[in-house]
Amino acid sequence: MKKIILTVAAVFAMSFANAQDKKEKSGEGFSNGDVYLTGTAAFNSSKTGDAKDNGFTLSPGAGYFVSDNIAIEGMLKFTSGTSNAGGGANDLKTTGFGIAAGAKYFWTPASKFSLSVGARLSYMSTKVDNGVADATTKEIGFNVPLGLHYFVADNFAITSEWGGLGYSSNDNGGNGADKTNGFNLGVNLSSISFGLLYKL
């Protein structure tokens, strides 16, 4: 009798583990407790006569669902660029580092396709060097981005984000310079960014 009970218990345990494993592996969409990695990358290069510009931006991030519909998210941002006006002018080099944190609300998070709206606070420090002198600007921003997310596999999704509503304050290098405060509503479709998301 004892052997029968142990055998039934073992079969039940294996069946339960197998069911949980299948549930975990079949999961397109999001749910409470999900962790994900996300990121965007962009590169630009242009030349007009002797003048040329090139640069790249890399923004890795991670998120965690604190409920079925709400995720908290943190991101880093790295930028680097070089421009030259031609005619023997020095290169103007730009490097930047930023951090951002916020939250997103997802509609239909458990589906293959979902829409999100967020609230994000960011900080960016950018250094500009013309070969003779350099200056560093610091910018604080608040943004309400809109997002679209589409799962192409159980764990991979293509994401897009539109800048939406935003506010920023730039110190223009400090040292007594007047600050620039800006408010914007991103209605230009060129402000849409695309990225990839991997659900752990």
GROMACS .gro file of N, CA and C in nm, residues 22-184:
model
  489
   22LYS      N    1   0.518   2.325  -1.935
   22LYS     CA    2   0.450   2.358  -2.059
   22LYS      C    3   0.385   2.496  -2.052
   23LYS      N    4   0.330   2.529  -1.936
   23LYS     CA    5   0.267   2.660  -1.918
   23LYS      C    6   0.370   2.769  -1.932
   24GLU      N    7   0.489   2.746  -1.873
   24GLU     CA    8   0.594   2.847  -1.879
   24GLU      C    9   0.648   2.862  -2.021
   25LYS      N   10   0.653   2.754  -2.097
   25LYS     CA   11   0.710   2.758  -2.230
   25LYS      C   12   0.613   2.808  -2.336
   26SER      N   13   0.485   2.817  -2.305
   26SER     CA   14   0.387   2.854  -2.406
   26SER      C   15   0.345   3.000  -2.392
   27GLY      N   16   0.427   3.077  -2.326
   27GLY     CA   17   0.375   3.206  -2.285
   27GLY      C   18   0.404   3.326  -2.370
   28GLU      N   19   0.334   3.344  -2.481
   28GLU     CA   20   0.336   3.473  -2.547
   28GLU      C   21   0.260   3.571  -2.457
   29GLY      N   22   0.301   3.696  -2.459
   29GLY     CA   23   0.236   3.796  -2.375
   29GLY      C   24   0.301   3.807  -2.239
   30PHE      N   25   0.241   3.892  -2.154
   30PHE     CA   26   0.297   3.920  -2.022
   30PHE      C   27   0.198   3.883  -1.912
   31SER      N   28   0.253   3.861  -1.791
   31SER     CA   29   0.170   3.839  -1.674
   31SER      C   30   0.247   3.882  -1.550
   32ASN      N   31   0.178   3.888  -1.438
   32ASN     CA   32   0.238   3.930  -1.311
   32ASN      C   33   0.364   3.848  -1.280
   33GLY      N   34   0.473   3.915  -1.246
   33GLY     CA   35   0.597   3.848  -1.213
   33GLY      C   36   0.694   3.831  -1.328
   34ASP      N   37   0.653   3.861  -1.451
   34ASP     CA   38   0.742   3.848  -1.567
   34ASP      C   39   0.856   3.951  -1.559
   35VAL      N   40   0.973   3.908  -1.601
   35VAL     CA   41   1.091   3.994  -1.611
   35VAL      C   42   1.133   3.997  -1.758
   36TYR      N   43   1.171   4.112  -1.808
   36TYR     CA   44   1.212   4.121  -1.948
   36TYR      C   45   1.330   4.215  -1.966
   37LEU      N   46   1.405   4.190  -2.074
   37LEU     CA   47   1.514   4.277  -2.117
   37LEU      C   48   1.471   4.343  -2.246
   38THR      N   49   1.504   4.468  -2.262
   38THR     CA   50   1.464   4.540  -2.383
   38THR      C   51   1.575   4.634  -2.425
   39GLY      N   52   1.566   4.684  -2.546
   39GLY     CA   53   1.669   4.777  -2.591
   39GLY      C   54   1.644   4.827  -2.732
   40THR      N   55   1.699   4.944  -2.758
   40THR     CA   56   1.694   5.002  -2.892
   40THR      C   57   1.835   5.043  -2.932
   41ALA      N   58   1.859   5.048  -3.061
   41ALA     CA   59   1.988   5.092  -3.113
   41ALA      C   60   1.964   5.170  -3.241
   42ALA      N   61   2.042   5.274  -3.261
   42ALA     CA   62   2.026   5.356  -3.382
   42ALA      C   63   2.163   5.404  -3.429
   43PHE      N   64   2.178   5.414  -3.559
   43PHE     CA   65   2.302   5.464  -3.618
   43PHE      C   66   2.266   5.560  -3.730
   44ASN      N   67   2.337   5.671  -3.739
   44ASN     CA   68   2.311   5.766  -3.847
   44ASN      C   69   2.443   5.812  -3.908
   45SER      N   70   2.440   5.837  -4.038
   45SER     CA   71   2.557   5.887  -4.109
   45SER      C   72   2.510   5.968  -4.229
   46SER      N   73   2.566   6.087  -4.246
   46SER     CA   74   2.527   6.172  -4.359
   46SER      C   75   2.647   6.255  -4.403
   47LYS      N   76   2.646   6.294  -4.531
   47LYS     CA   77   2.754   6.375  -4.586
   47LYS      C   78   2.697   6.471  -4.689
   48THR      N   79   2.734   6.598  -4.676
   48THR     CA   80   2.693   6.700  -4.771
   48THR      C   81   2.818   6.779  -4.808
   49GLY      N   82   2.871   6.756  -4.930
   49GLY     CA   83   2.997   6.819  -4.966
   49GLY      C   84   3.107   6.768  -4.874
   50ASP      N   85   3.179   6.862  -4.812
   50ASP     CA   86   3.284   6.824  -4.717
   50ASP      C   87   3.230   6.802  -4.576
   51ALA      N   88   3.109   6.845  -4.551
   51ALA     CA   89   3.050   6.831  -4.417
   51ALA      C   90   2.996   6.689  -4.398
   52LYS      N   91   3.021   6.634  -4.281
   52LYS     CA   92   2.972   6.499  -4.254
   52LYS      C   93   2.937   6.482  -4.107
   53ASP      N   94   2.840   6.395  -4.083
   53ASP     CA   95   2.793   6.365  -3.947
   53ASP      C   96   2.773   6.215  -3.935
   54ASN      N   97   2.808   6.162  -3.818
   54ASN     CA   98   2.775   6.023  -3.790
   54ASN      C   99   2.764   6.005  -3.639
   55GLY      N  100   2.686   5.907  -3.599
   55GLY     CA  101   2.667   5.884  -3.457
   55GLY      C  102   2.584   5.760  -3.432
   56PHE      N  103   2.579   5.719  -3.306
   56PHE     CA  104   2.496   5.605  -3.270
   56PHE      C  105   2.438   5.626  -3.130
   57THR      N  106   2.329   5.558  -3.105
   57THR     CA  107   2.263   5.560  -2.975
   57THR      C  108   2.230   5.416  -2.936
   58LEU      N  109   2.259   5.381  -2.811
   58LEU     CA  110   2.229   5.247  -2.759
   58LEU      C  111   2.155   5.263  -2.627
   59SER      N  112   2.039   5.198  -2.616
   59SER     CA  113   1.956   5.213  -2.495
   59SER      C  114   1.909   5.076  -2.444
   60PRO      N  115   1.986   5.010  -2.360
   60PRO     CA  116   1.940   4.883  -2.300
   60PRO      C  117   1.854   4.910  -2.176
   61GLY      N  118   1.764   4.817  -2.147
   61GLY     CA  119   1.677   4.834  -2.030
   61GLY      C  120   1.624   4.702  -1.979
   62ALA      N  121   1.556   4.708  -1.865
   62ALA     CA  122   1.495   4.589  -1.805
   62ALA      C  123   1.366   4.629  -1.736
   63GLY      N  124   1.271   4.536  -1.730
   63GLY     CA  125   1.142   4.565  -1.669
   63GLY      C  126   1.091   4.448  -1.587
   64TYR      N  127   0.998   4.477  -1.497
   64TYR     CA  128   0.939   4.375  -1.410
   64TYR      C  129   0.791   4.406  -1.391
   65PHE      N  130   0.706   4.305  -1.414
   65PHE     CA  131   0.562   4.323  -1.397
   65PHE      C  132   0.523   4.307  -1.251
   66VAL      N  133   0.479   4.417  -1.190
   66VAL     CA  134   0.437   4.413  -1.049
   66VAL      C  135   0.290   4.373  -1.037
   67SER      N  136   0.218   4.372  -1.150
   67SER     CA  137   0.080   4.322  -1.155
   67SER      C  138   0.058   4.273  -1.297
   68ASP      N  139  -0.063   4.225  -1.328
   68ASP     CA  140  -0.089   4.175  -1.462
   68ASP      C  141  -0.078   4.284  -1.568
   69ASN      N  142  -0.103   4.410  -1.533
   69ASN     CA  143  -0.104   4.518  -1.631
   69ASN      C  144   0.005   4.623  -1.615
   70ILE      N  145   0.074   4.625  -1.502
   70ILE     CA  146   0.170   4.732  -1.475
   70ILE      C  147   0.312   4.677  -1.461
   71ALA      N  148   0.405   4.740  -1.533
   71ALA     CA  149   0.546   4.703  -1.524
   71ALA      C  150   0.629   4.826  -1.486
   72ILE      N  151   0.730   4.804  -1.402
   72ILE     CA  152   0.827   4.910  -1.375
   72ILE      C  153   0.949   4.883  -1.462
   73GLU      N  154   1.014   4.990  -1.507
   73GLU     CA  155   1.120   4.974  -1.606
   73GLU      C  156   1.234   5.072  -1.579
   74GLY      N  157   1.356   5.027  -1.604
   74GLY     CA  158   1.474   5.112  -1.594
   74GLY      C  159   1.556   5.099  -1.722
   75MET      N  160   1.620   5.209  -1.763
   75MET     CA  161   1.698   5.207  -1.887
   75MET      C  162   1.825   5.289  -1.872
   76LEU      N  163   1.925   5.254  -1.951
   76LEU     CA  164   2.047   5.332  -1.967
   76LEU      C  165   2.050   5.383  -2.111
   77LYS      N  166   2.125   5.491  -2.133
   77LYS     CA  167   2.135   5.545  -2.268
   77LYS      C  168   2.278   5.592  -2.293
   78PHE      N  169   2.336   5.546  -2.404
   78PHE     CA  170   2.470   5.586  -2.444
   78PHE      C  171   2.463   5.649  -2.583
   79THR      N  172   2.524   5.763  -2.601
   79THR     CA  173   2.527   5.828  -2.732
   79THR      C  174   2.669   5.870  -2.765
   80SER      N  175   2.701   5.867  -2.892
   80SER     CA  176   2.831   5.912  -2.940
   80SER      C  177   2.815   5.961  -3.082
   81GLY      N  178   2.879   6.073  -3.114
   81GLY     CA  179   2.868   6.126  -3.248
   81GLY      C  180   2.983   6.218  -3.283
   82THR      N  181   3.007   6.232  -3.412
   82THR     CA  182   3.111   6.321  -3.463
   82THR      C  183   3.055   6.398  -3.582
   83SER      N  184   3.081   6.527  -3.585
   83SER     CA  185   3.040   6.608  -3.699
   83SER      C  186   3.155   6.698  -3.739
   84ASN      N  187   3.162   6.727  -3.868
   84ASN     CA  188   3.266   6.814  -3.921
   84ASN      C  189   3.206   6.899  -4.031
   85ALA      N  190   3.224   7.031  -4.019
   85ALA     CA  191   3.166   7.124  -4.116
   85ALA      C  192   3.249   7.134  -4.242
   86GLY      N  193   3.365   7.068  -4.247
   86GLY     CA  194   3.451   7.073  -4.364
   86GLY      C  195   3.539   7.197  -4.364
   87GLY      N  196   3.615   7.215  -4.470
   87GLY     CA  197   3.701   7.332  -4.481
   87GLY      C  198   3.812   7.337  -4.378
   88GLY      N  199   3.859   7.220  -4.331
   88GLY     CA  200   3.966   7.216  -4.232
   88GLY      C  201   3.922   7.236  -4.089
   89ALA      N  202   3.792   7.239  -4.064
   89ALA     CA  203   3.742   7.260  -3.929
   89ALA      C  204   3.770   7.137  -3.843
   90ASN      N  205   3.782   7.160  -3.713
   90ASN     CA  206   3.801   7.049  -3.619
   90ASN      C  207   3.674   6.965  -3.608
   91ASP      N  208   3.693   6.838  -3.575
   91ASP     CA  209   3.577   6.753  -3.548
   91ASP      C  210   3.508   6.800  -3.420
   92LEU      N  211   3.377   6.796  -3.422
   92LEU     CA  212   3.298   6.824  -3.302
   92LEU      C  213   3.248   6.689  -3.251
   93LYS      N  214   3.300   6.648  -3.135
   93LYS     CA  215   3.267   6.517  -3.081
   93LYS      C  216   3.166   6.530  -2.967
   94THR      N  217   3.067   6.444  -2.970
   94THR     CA  218   2.962   6.444  -2.867
   94THR      C  219   2.951   6.306  -2.805
   95THR      N  220   2.955   6.301  -2.673
   95THR     CA  221   2.934   6.175  -2.601
   95THR      C  222   2.833   6.200  -2.488
   96GLY      N  223   2.749   6.103  -2.464
   96GLY     CA  224   2.647   6.123  -2.360
   96GLY      C  225   2.615   5.995  -2.286
   97PHE      N  226   2.571   6.012  -2.162
   97PHE     CA  227   2.527   5.899  -2.080
   97PHE      C  228   2.402   5.941  -2.005
   98GLY      N  229   2.302   5.853  -2.003
   98GLY     CA  230   2.178   5.886  -1.935
   98GLY      C  231   2.116   5.767  -1.866
   99ILE      N  232   2.028   5.794  -1.771
   99ILE     CA  233   1.951   5.691  -1.703
   99ILE      C  234   1.804   5.733  -1.703
  100ALA      N  235   1.717   5.636  -1.697
  100ALA     CA  236   1.574   5.664  -1.694
  100ALA      C  237   1.502   5.556  -1.616
  101ALA      N  238   1.393   5.592  -1.553
  101ALA     CA  239   1.312   5.496  -1.478
  101ALA      C  240   1.166   5.538  -1.486
  102GLY      N  241   1.078   5.440  -1.484
  102GLY     CA  242   0.937   5.473  -1.491
  102GLY      C  243   0.849   5.350  -1.483
  103ALA      N  244   0.725   5.365  -1.523
  103ALA     CA  245   0.627   5.256  -1.520
  103ALA      C  246   0.544   5.259  -1.647
  104LYS      N  247   0.491   5.143  -1.684
  104LYS     CA  248   0.405   5.132  -1.802
  104LYS      C  249   0.278   5.056  -1.767
  105TYR      N  250   0.169   5.101  -1.827
  105TYR     CA  251   0.042   5.028  -1.815
  105TYR      C  252   0.014   4.961  -1.949
  106PHE      N  253  -0.013   4.830  -1.947
  106PHE     CA  254  -0.036   4.752  -2.069
  106PHE      C  255  -0.183   4.714  -2.081
  107TRP      N  256  -0.240   4.740  -2.199
  107TRP     CA  257  -0.371   4.686  -2.231
  107TRP      C  258  -0.350   4.549  -2.295
  108THR      N  259  -0.434   4.454  -2.268
  108THR     CA  260  -0.426   4.316  -2.318
  108THR      C  261  -0.283   4.261  -2.308
  109PRO      N  262  -0.220   4.266  -2.190
  109PRO     CA  263  -0.080   4.222  -2.178
  109PRO      C  264  -0.059   4.074  -2.208
  110ALA      N  265  -0.162   3.991  -2.186
  110ALA     CA  266  -0.146   3.848  -2.207
  110ALA      C  267  -0.159   3.808  -2.354
  111SER      N  268  -0.190   3.904  -2.441
  111SER     CA  269  -0.210   3.874  -2.583
  111SER      C  270  -0.080   3.885  -2.661
  112LYS      N  271  -0.082   3.838  -2.783
  112LYS     CA  272   0.033   3.846  -2.873
  112LYS      C  273   0.067   3.991  -2.903
  113PHE      N  274  -0.037   4.075  -2.908
  113PHE     CA  275  -0.020   4.217  -2.940
  113PHE      C  276  -0.076   4.301  -2.825
  114SER      N  277  -0.002   4.403  -2.782
  114SER     CA  278  -0.051   4.488  -2.674
  114SER      C  279  -0.005   4.632  -2.693
  115LEU      N  280  -0.080   4.722  -2.633
  115LEU     CA  281  -0.053   4.866  -2.636
  115LEU      C  282  -0.021   4.910  -2.494
  116SER      N  283   0.073   5.006  -2.482
  116SER     CA  284   0.109   5.054  -2.348
  116SER      C  285   0.119   5.206  -2.346
  117VAL      N  286   0.102   5.261  -2.227
  117VAL     CA  287   0.128   5.404  -2.203
  117VAL      C  288   0.211   5.412  -2.076
  118GLY      N  289   0.310   5.501  -2.074
  118GLY     CA  290   0.399   5.505  -1.960
  118GLY      C  291   0.422   5.643  -1.904
  119ALA      N  292   0.500   5.648  -1.798
  119ALA     CA  293   0.546   5.773  -1.737
  119ALA      C  294   0.692   5.750  -1.701
  120ARG      N  295   0.782   5.836  -1.752
  120ARG     CA  296   0.925   5.811  -1.736
  120ARG      C  297   0.999   5.939  -1.698
  121LEU      N  298   1.087   5.926  -1.599
  121LEU     CA  299   1.175   6.035  -1.557
  121LEU      C  300   1.316   6.001  -1.603
  122SER      N  301   1.386   6.100  -1.662
  122SER     CA  302   1.518   6.070  -1.717
  122SER      C  303   1.620   6.179  -1.683
  123TYR      N  304   1.747   6.139  -1.688
  123TYR     CA  305   1.858   6.232  -1.668
  123TYR      C  306   1.964   6.202  -1.773
  124MET      N  307   2.016   6.306  -1.837
  124MET     CA  308   2.114   6.288  -1.943
  124MET      C  309   2.227   6.389  -1.928
  125SER      N  310   2.351   6.341  -1.937
  125SER     CA  311   2.469   6.426  -1.934
  125SER      C  312   2.540   6.412  -2.068
  126THR      N  313   2.564   6.525  -2.136
  126THR     CA  314   2.624   6.522  -2.269
  126THR      C  315   2.745   6.614  -2.275
  127LYS      N  316   2.855   6.559  -2.324
  127LYS     CA  317   2.980   6.637  -2.337
  127LYS      C  318   3.006   6.666  -2.484
  128VAL      N  319   3.036   6.792  -2.514
  128VAL     CA  320   3.067   6.835  -2.650
  128VAL      C  321   3.210   6.889  -2.650
  129ASP      N  322   3.294   6.836  -2.739
  129ASP     CA  323   3.436   6.873  -2.745
  129ASP      C  324   3.471   6.909  -2.889
  130ASN      N  325   3.522   7.033  -2.910
  130ASN     CA  326   3.560   7.076  -3.045
  130ASN      C  327   3.710   7.070  -3.068
  131GLY      N  328   3.783   7.004  -2.978
  131GLY     CA  329   3.926   6.993  -2.993
  131GLY      C  330   4.003   7.104  -2.926
  132VAL      N  331   3.936   7.211  -2.891
  132VAL     CA  332   3.998   7.325  -2.823
  132VAL      C  333   3.944   7.338  -2.681
  133ALA      N  334   3.813   7.326  -2.668
  133ALA     CA  335   3.746   7.336  -2.539
  133ALA      C  336   3.629   7.239  -2.538
  134ASP      N  337   3.582   7.208  -2.420
  134ASP     CA  338   3.465   7.120  -2.410
  134ASP      C  339   3.366   7.176  -2.309
  135ALA      N  340   3.241   7.133  -2.323
  135ALA     CA  341   3.136   7.175  -2.232
  135ALA      C  342   3.043   7.057  -2.209
  136THR      N  343   2.988   7.049  -2.088
  136THR     CA  344   2.896   6.940  -2.053
  136THR      C  345   2.761   6.997  -2.014
  137THR      N  346   2.657   6.947  -2.077
  137THR     CA  347   2.522   6.988  -2.044
  137THR      C  348   2.451   6.877  -1.970
  138LYS      N  349   2.361   6.916  -1.881
  138LYS     CA  350   2.283   6.819  -1.803
  138LYS      C  351   2.135   6.848  -1.827
  139GLU      N  352   2.061   6.742  -1.857
  139GLU     CA  353   1.919   6.759  -1.889
  139GLU      C  354   1.834   6.662  -1.809
  140ILE      N  355   1.728   6.714  -1.750
  140ILE     CA  356   1.629   6.633  -1.679
  140ILE      C  357   1.500   6.636  -1.759
  141GLY      N  358   1.439   6.521  -1.777
  141GLY     CA  359   1.318   6.517  -1.857
  141GLY      C  360   1.210   6.428  -1.798
  142PHE      N  361   1.087   6.456  -1.839
  142PHE     CA  362   0.972   6.372  -1.803
  142PHE      C  363   0.895   6.345  -1.930
  143ASN      N  364   0.859   6.219  -1.951
  143ASN     CA  365   0.796   6.182  -2.077
  143ASN      C  366   0.681   6.085  -2.053
  144VAL      N  367   0.580   6.094  -2.138
  144VAL     CA  368   0.466   6.001  -2.135
  144VAL      C  369   0.464   5.928  -2.270
  145PRO      N  370   0.541   5.819  -2.284
  145PRO     CA  371   0.551   5.750  -2.413
  145PRO      C  372   0.437   5.651  -2.437
  146LEU      N  373   0.404   5.632  -2.562
  146LEU     CA  374   0.309   5.530  -2.605
  146LEU      C  375   0.388   5.417  -2.671
  147GLY      N  376   0.346   5.294  -2.649
  147GLY     CA  377   0.420   5.181  -2.704
  147GLY      C  378   0.332   5.074  -2.765
  148LEU      N  379   0.388   5.001  -2.861
  148LEU     CA  380   0.325   4.884  -2.922
  148LEU      C  381   0.421   4.767  -2.908
  149HIS      N  382   0.367   4.649  -2.876
  149HIS     CA  383   0.449   4.531  -2.852
  149HIS      C  384   0.386   4.411  -2.922
  150TYR      N  385   0.466   4.341  -3.004
  150TYR     CA  386   0.414   4.227  -3.078
  150TYR      C  387   0.508   4.108  -3.063
  151PHE      N  388   0.459   3.998  -3.008
  151PHE     CA  389   0.539   3.879  -2.987
  151PHE      C  390   0.552   3.800  -3.117
  152VAL      N  391   0.675   3.781  -3.161
  152VAL     CA  392   0.701   3.700  -3.280
  152VAL      C  393   0.737   3.556  -3.242
  153ALA      N  394   0.762   3.534  -3.113
  153ALA     CA  395   0.787   3.401  -3.057
  153ALA      C  396   0.748   3.406  -2.910
  154ASP      N  397   0.757   3.292  -2.841
  154ASP     CA  398   0.714   3.287  -2.701
  154ASP      C  399   0.785   3.391  -2.615
  155ASN      N  400   0.913   3.413  -2.640
  155ASN     CA  401   0.992   3.501  -2.554
  155ASN      C  402   1.041   3.629  -2.622
  156PHE      N  403   1.023   3.639  -2.752
  156PHE     CA  404   1.073   3.756  -2.825
  156PHE      C  405   0.959   3.842  -2.878
  157ALA      N  406   0.975   3.973  -2.861
  157ALA     CA  407   0.876   4.067  -2.912
  157ALA      C  408   0.946   4.183  -2.982
  158ILE      N  409   0.880   4.237  -3.083
  158ILE     CA  410   0.924   4.361  -3.147
  158ILE      C  411   0.847   4.474  -3.080
  159THR      N  412   0.917   4.579  -3.042
  159THR     CA  413   0.852   4.691  -2.974
  159THR      C  414   0.873   4.820  -3.052
  160SER      N  415   0.781   4.911  -3.036
  160SER     CA  416   0.798   5.045  -3.092
  160SER      C  417   0.747   5.145  -2.988
  161GLU      N  418   0.806   5.263  -2.989
  161GLU     CA  419   0.769   5.365  -2.891
  161GLU      C  420   0.764   5.502  -2.957
  162TRP      N  421   0.662   5.575  -2.923
  162TRP     CA  422   0.641   5.710  -2.975
  162TRP      C  423   0.657   5.806  -2.859
  163GLY      N  424   0.734   5.913  -2.882
  163GLY     CA  425   0.769   6.006  -2.774
  163GLY      C  426   0.654   6.060  -2.693
  164GLY      N  427   0.540   6.083  -2.757
  164GLY     CA  428   0.424   6.133  -2.684
  164GLY      C  429   0.446   6.271  -2.625
  165LEU      N  430   0.405   6.286  -2.500
  165LEU     CA  431   0.409   6.414  -2.430
  165LEU      C  432   0.537   6.422  -2.346
  166GLY      N  433   0.608   6.537  -2.350
  166GLY     CA  434   0.733   6.545  -2.277
  166GLY      C  435   0.766   6.685  -2.226
  167TYR      N  436   0.849   6.687  -2.122
  167TYR     CA  437   0.901   6.813  -2.066
  167TYR      C  438   1.049   6.792  -2.035
  168SER      N  439   1.133   6.894  -2.061
  168SER     CA  440   1.275   6.882  -2.032
  168SER      C  441   1.330   7.016  -1.984
  169SER      N  442   1.438   7.007  -1.905
  169SER     CA  443   1.508   7.124  -1.856
  169SER      C  444   1.657   7.103  -1.876
  170ASN      N  445   1.723   7.190  -1.956
  170ASN     CA  446   1.863   7.177  -1.992
  170ASN      C  447   1.942   7.295  -1.935
  171ASP      N  448   2.054   7.265  -1.866
  171ASP     CA  449   2.131   7.373  -1.803
  171ASP      C  450   2.228   7.442  -1.899
  172ASN      N  451   2.237   7.394  -2.026
  172ASN     CA  452   2.322   7.455  -2.128
  172ASN      C  453   2.467   7.474  -2.084
  173GLY      N  454   2.517   7.379  -2.007
  173GLY     CA  455   2.657   7.384  -1.967
  173GLY      C  456   2.683   7.451  -1.835
  174GLY      N  457   2.581   7.506  -1.772
  174GLY     CA  458   2.599   7.570  -1.642
  174GLY      C  459   2.681   7.697  -1.651
  175ASN      N  460   2.759   7.726  -1.548
  175ASN     CA  461   2.844   7.846  -1.541
  175ASN      C  462   2.764   7.974  -1.566
  176GLY      N  463   2.646   7.980  -1.509
  176GLY     CA  464   2.566   8.100  -1.521
  176GLY      C  465   2.480   8.109  -1.646
  177ALA      N  466   2.488   8.010  -1.734
  177ALA     CA  467   2.408   8.013  -1.857
  177ALA      C  468   2.260   7.995  -1.823
  178ASP      N  469   2.175   8.060  -1.901
  178ASP     CA  470   2.032   8.046  -1.882
  178ASP      C  471   1.987   7.903  -1.915
  179LYS      N  472   1.896   7.851  -1.836
  179LYS     CA  473   1.842   7.718  -1.862
  179LYS      C  474   1.740   7.723  -1.975
  180THR      N  475   1.729   7.612  -2.046
  180THR     CA  476   1.627   7.598  -2.149
  180THR      C  477   1.524   7.498  -2.101
  181ASN      N  478   1.400   7.543  -2.086
  181ASN     CA  479   1.290   7.457  -2.047
  181ASN      C  480   1.202   7.433  -2.169
  182GLY      N  481   1.173   7.309  -2.196
  182GLY     CA  482   1.094   7.278  -2.315
  182GLY      C  483   0.977   7.186  -2.287
  183PHE      N  484   0.869   7.207  -2.359
  183PHE     CA  485   0.751   7.122  -2.352
  183PHE      C  486   0.718   7.080  -2.494
  184ASN      N  487   0.697   6.952  -2.516
  184ASN     CA  488   0.672   6.908  -2.653
  184ASN      C  489   0.567   6.797  -2.659
   0.00000   0.00000   0.00000
